[in-house]
Short mmCIF file of C-alpha atoms and ligand atoms in Angstrom, two decimals:
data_model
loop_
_atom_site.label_atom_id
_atom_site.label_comp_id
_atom_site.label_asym_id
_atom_site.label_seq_id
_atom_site.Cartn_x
_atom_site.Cartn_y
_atom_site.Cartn_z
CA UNK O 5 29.28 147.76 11.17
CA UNK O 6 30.73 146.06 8.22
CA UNK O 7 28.61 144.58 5.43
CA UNK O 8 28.73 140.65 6.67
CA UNK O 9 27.62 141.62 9.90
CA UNK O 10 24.73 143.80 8.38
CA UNK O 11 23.74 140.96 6.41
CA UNK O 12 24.14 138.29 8.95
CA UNK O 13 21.73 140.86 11.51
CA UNK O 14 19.37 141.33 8.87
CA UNK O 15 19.09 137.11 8.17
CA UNK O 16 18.48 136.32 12.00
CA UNK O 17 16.86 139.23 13.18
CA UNK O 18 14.66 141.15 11.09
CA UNK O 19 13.27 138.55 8.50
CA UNK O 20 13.10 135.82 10.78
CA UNK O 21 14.71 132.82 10.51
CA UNK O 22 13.11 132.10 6.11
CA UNK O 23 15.86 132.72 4.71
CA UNK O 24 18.52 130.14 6.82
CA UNK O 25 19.01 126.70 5.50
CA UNK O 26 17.04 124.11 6.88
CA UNK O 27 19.99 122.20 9.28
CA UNK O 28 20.37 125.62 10.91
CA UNK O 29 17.00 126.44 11.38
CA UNK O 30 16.44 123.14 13.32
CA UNK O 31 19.20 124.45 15.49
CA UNK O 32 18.42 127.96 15.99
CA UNK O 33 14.43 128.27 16.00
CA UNK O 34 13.78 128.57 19.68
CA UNK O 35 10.50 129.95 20.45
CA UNK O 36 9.96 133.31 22.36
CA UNK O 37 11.94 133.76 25.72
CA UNK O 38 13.21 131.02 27.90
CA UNK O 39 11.72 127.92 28.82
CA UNK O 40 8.25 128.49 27.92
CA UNK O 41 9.23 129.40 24.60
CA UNK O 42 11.80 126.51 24.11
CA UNK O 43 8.61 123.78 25.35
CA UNK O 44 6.03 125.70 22.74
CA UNK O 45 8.81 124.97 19.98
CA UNK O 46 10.40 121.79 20.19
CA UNK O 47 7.49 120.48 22.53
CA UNK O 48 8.60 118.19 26.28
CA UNK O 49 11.82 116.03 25.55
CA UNK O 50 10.55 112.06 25.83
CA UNK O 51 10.93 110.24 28.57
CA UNK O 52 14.12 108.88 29.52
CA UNK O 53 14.76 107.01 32.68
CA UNK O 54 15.86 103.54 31.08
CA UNK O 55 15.81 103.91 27.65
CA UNK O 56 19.93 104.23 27.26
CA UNK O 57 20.49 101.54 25.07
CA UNK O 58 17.40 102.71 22.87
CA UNK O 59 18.52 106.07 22.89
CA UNK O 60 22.02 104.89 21.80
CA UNK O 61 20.13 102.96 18.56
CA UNK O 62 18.49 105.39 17.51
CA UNK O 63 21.72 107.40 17.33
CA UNK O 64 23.24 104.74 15.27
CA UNK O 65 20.48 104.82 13.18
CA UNK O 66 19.98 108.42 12.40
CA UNK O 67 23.68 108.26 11.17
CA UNK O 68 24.71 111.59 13.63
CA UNK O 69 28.38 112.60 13.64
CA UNK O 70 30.78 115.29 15.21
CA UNK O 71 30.30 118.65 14.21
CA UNK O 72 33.47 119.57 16.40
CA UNK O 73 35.83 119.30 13.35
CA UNK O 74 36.81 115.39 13.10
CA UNK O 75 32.88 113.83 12.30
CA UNK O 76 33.59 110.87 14.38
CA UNK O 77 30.24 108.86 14.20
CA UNK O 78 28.41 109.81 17.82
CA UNK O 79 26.89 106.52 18.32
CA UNK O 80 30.13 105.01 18.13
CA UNK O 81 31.43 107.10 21.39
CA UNK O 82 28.17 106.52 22.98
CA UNK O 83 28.86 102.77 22.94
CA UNK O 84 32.22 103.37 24.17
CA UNK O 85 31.22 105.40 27.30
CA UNK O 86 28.43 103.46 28.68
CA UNK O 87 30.84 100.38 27.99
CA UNK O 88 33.40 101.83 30.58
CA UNK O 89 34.14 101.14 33.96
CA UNK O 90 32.88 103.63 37.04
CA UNK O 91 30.49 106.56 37.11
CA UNK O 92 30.48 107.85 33.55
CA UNK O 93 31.00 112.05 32.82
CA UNK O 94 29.92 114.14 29.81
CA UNK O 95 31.15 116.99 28.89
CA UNK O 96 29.92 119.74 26.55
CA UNK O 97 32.65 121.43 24.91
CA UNK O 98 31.38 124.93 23.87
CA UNK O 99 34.74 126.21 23.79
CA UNK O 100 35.13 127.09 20.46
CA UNK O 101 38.55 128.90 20.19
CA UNK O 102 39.04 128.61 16.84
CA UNK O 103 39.77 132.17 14.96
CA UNK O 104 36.45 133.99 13.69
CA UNK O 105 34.52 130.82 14.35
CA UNK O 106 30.77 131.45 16.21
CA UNK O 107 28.54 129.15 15.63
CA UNK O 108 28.82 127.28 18.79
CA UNK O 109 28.53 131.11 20.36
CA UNK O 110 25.61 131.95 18.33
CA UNK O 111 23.79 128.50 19.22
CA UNK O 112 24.27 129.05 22.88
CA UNK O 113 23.28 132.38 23.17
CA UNK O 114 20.27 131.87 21.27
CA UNK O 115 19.31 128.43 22.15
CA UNK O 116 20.82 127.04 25.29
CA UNK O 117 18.35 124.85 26.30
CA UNK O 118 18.25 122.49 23.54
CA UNK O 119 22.11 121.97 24.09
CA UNK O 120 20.85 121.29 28.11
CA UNK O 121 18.62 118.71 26.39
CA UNK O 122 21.14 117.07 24.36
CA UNK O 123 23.15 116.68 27.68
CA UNK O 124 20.23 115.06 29.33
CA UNK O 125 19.68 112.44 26.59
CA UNK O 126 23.80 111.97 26.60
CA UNK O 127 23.70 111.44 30.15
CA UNK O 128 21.26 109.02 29.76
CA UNK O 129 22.45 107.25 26.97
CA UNK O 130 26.30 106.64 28.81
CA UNK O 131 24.69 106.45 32.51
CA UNK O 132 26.36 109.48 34.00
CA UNK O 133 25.17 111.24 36.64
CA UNK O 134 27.17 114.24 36.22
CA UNK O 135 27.62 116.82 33.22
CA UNK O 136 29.77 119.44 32.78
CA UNK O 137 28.87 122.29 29.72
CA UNK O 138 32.63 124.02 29.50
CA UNK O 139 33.12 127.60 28.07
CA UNK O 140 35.84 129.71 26.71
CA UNK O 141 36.60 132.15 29.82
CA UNK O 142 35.97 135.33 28.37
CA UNK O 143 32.68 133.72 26.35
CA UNK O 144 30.44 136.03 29.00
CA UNK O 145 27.16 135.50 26.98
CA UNK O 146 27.38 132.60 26.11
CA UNK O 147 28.20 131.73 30.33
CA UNK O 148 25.18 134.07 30.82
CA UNK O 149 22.57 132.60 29.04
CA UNK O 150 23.53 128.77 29.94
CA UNK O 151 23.41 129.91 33.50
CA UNK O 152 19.88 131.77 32.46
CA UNK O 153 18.56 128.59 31.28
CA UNK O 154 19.82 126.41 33.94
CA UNK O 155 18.34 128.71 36.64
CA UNK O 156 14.68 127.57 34.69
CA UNK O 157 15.73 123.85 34.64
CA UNK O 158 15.87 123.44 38.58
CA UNK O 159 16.05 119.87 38.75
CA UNK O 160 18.58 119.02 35.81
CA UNK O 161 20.77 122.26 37.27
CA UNK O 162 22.20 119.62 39.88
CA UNK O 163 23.32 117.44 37.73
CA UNK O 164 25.00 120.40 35.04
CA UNK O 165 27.91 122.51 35.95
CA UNK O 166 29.24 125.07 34.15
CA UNK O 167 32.64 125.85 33.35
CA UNK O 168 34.92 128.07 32.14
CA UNK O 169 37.96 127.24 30.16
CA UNK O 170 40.95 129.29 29.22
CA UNK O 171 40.94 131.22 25.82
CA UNK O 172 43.20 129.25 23.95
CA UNK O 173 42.74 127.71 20.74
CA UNK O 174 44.27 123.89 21.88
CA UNK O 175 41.99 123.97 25.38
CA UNK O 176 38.91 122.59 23.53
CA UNK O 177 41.16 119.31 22.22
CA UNK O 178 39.44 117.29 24.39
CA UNK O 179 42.19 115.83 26.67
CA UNK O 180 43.14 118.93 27.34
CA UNK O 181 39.72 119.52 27.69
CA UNK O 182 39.71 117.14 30.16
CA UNK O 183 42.50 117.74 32.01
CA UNK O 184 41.54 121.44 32.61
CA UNK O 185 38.69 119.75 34.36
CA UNK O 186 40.34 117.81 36.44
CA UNK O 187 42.22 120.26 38.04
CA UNK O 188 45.74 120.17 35.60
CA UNK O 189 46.89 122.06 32.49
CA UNK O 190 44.57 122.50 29.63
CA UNK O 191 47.16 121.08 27.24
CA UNK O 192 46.68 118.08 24.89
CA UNK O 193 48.41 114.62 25.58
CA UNK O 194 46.92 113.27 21.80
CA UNK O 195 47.73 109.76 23.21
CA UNK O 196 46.23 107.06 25.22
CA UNK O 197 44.23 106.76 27.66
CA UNK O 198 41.53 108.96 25.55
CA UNK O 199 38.67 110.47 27.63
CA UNK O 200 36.34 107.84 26.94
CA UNK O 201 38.52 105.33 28.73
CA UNK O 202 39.88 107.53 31.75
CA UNK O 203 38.71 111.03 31.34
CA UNK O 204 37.96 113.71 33.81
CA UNK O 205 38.86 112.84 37.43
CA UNK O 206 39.95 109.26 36.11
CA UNK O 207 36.18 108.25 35.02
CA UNK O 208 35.07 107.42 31.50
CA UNK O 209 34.22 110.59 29.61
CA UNK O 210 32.06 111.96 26.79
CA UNK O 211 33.15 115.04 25.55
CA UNK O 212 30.38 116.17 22.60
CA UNK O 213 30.82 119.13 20.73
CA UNK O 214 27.48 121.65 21.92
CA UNK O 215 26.23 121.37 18.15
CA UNK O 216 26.39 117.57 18.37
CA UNK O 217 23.84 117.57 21.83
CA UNK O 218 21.78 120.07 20.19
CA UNK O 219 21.28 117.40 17.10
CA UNK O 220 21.02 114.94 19.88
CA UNK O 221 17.85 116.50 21.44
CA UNK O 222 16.05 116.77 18.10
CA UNK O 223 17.02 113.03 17.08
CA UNK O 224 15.55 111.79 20.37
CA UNK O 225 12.19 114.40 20.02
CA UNK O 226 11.70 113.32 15.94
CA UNK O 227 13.87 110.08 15.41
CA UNK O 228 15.96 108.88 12.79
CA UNK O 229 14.27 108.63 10.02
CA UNK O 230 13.19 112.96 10.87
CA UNK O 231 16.82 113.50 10.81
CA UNK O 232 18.02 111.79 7.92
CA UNK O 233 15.71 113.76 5.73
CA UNK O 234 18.47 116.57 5.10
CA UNK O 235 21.72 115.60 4.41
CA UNK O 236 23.70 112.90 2.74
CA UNK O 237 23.08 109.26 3.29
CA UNK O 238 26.41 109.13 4.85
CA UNK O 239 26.64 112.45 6.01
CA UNK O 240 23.17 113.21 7.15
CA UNK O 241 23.04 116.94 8.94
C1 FMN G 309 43.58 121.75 18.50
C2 FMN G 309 42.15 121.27 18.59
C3 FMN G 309 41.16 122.15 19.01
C4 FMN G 309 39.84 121.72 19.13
N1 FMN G 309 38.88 122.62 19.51
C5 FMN G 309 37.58 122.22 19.62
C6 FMN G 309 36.57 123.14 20.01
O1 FMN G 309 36.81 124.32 20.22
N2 FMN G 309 35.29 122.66 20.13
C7 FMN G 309 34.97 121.33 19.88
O2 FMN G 309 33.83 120.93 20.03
N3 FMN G 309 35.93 120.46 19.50
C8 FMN G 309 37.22 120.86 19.36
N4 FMN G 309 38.17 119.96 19.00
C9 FMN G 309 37.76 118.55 18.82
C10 FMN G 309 37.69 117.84 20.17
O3 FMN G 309 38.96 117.30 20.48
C11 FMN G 309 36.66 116.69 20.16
O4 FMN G 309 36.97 115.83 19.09
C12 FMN G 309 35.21 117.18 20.03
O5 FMN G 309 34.87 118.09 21.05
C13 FMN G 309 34.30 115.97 20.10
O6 FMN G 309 32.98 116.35 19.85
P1 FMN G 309 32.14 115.83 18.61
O7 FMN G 309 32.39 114.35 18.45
O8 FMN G 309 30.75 116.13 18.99
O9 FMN G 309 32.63 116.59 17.41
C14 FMN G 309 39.50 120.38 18.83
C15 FMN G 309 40.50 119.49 18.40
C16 FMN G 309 41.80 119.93 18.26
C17 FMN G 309 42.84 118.94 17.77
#
């Protein structure tokens, strides 16, 4: 084992999460095993059945952006979504293919089910009634423990497909995100229509980087003012 990975080990396992900054530990603390464990942490997400446009101000106001490379502000694509025409889709891209990145690997494997959350409050926040949370094809644990989790989550599991993606480095662009999912090439276009207008099967698309939901579940649970406490003004994390 080299030395990083020694180190890294020793940070997450043995010593407990002390010695991680605070944005990550947000992120990563997850409560012993499953379910139970994720309720006991982060306590019951809030209810929300109706509270979209709420949900989508207090996104605006706790400043959240991308953390899929390009920091587009999330509120903004929020807006966008729920202001499109027919049945609204959001998908999770967890596909992270770029070289000797993991931390969209290492937040699904150890915390799946606040990403699940942050696709609930997306959901609610465009009005979609589906969900899709895509993964690189040979990602097996991180496929393992989102199916894990979804197997506790009965009800939401419906609503939540998984899916797996091929391992290549432009499939998590998401319009070739997008059309992998609906059934074509997972090559980019980079031109219009973009996924929020016409997205997968046609229908007006979120596609949120997993980090992003995982912030997204924490700003609905504490708020804005909760998240804006670490960070820059403009940049909050
Ligand atoms: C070549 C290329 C590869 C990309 N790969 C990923 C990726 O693996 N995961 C990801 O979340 N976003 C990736 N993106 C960005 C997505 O197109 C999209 O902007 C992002 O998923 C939106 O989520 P966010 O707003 O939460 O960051 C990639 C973009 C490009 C141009």
């Amino acid at each position: 084992m080299s030395t990083a990975a020694a180190v890294e080990l020793e940070v997450v396992g043995t010593r407990g999460l002390a010695l991680v900054p605070a944005p990550v530990q947000r992120l990563l603390s997850a409560g012993p095993g499953g379910w139970a464990g994720h309720v006991e942490r982060h306590g019951p997400l809030p209810h929300l059945p109706g509270r979209s446009e709420a949900i989508r101000a207090v996104v605006a106001e706790s400043g959240l952006t991308g953390r899929g490379g390009a920091g587009f502000p999330t509120a903004a694509k929020l807006a966008a979504v729920a202001a499109g025409r027919g049945g609204a889709v959001v998908v999770a891209n967890g596909t992270e293919g770029e070289p000797a990145s993991a931390k969209d690997k290492v937040l699904l494997s150890r915390n799946p089910h606040l990403v699940l959350d942050g696709v609930l409050v997306a959901m609610e926040a465009v009005n979609a009634e589906e969900a899709l949370v895509a993964v690189a094809r040979d990602d097996d644990r991180s496929h393992t423990c989102l199916e894990a989790a979804l197997r506790e989550r009965r009800r939401e599991a419906r609503r939540i497909r998984l899916a797996r993606v091929p391992d290549r480095f432009v499939a998590g662009e998401e319009s070739a995100l997008v059309h992998w999912l609906s059934g074509g090439e997972a090559k980019p276009t980079f031109k219009p229509p973009r996924p929020f207008e016409r997205g997968v099967n046609g229908r007006p698309t979120l596609v949120q980087n997993v980090e992003t939901l995982a912030n997204l579940a924490l700003v609905a649970r504490h708020g804005a003012g909760w998240f804006r406490e670490i960070g820059l003004e403009e940049e909050p994390t």
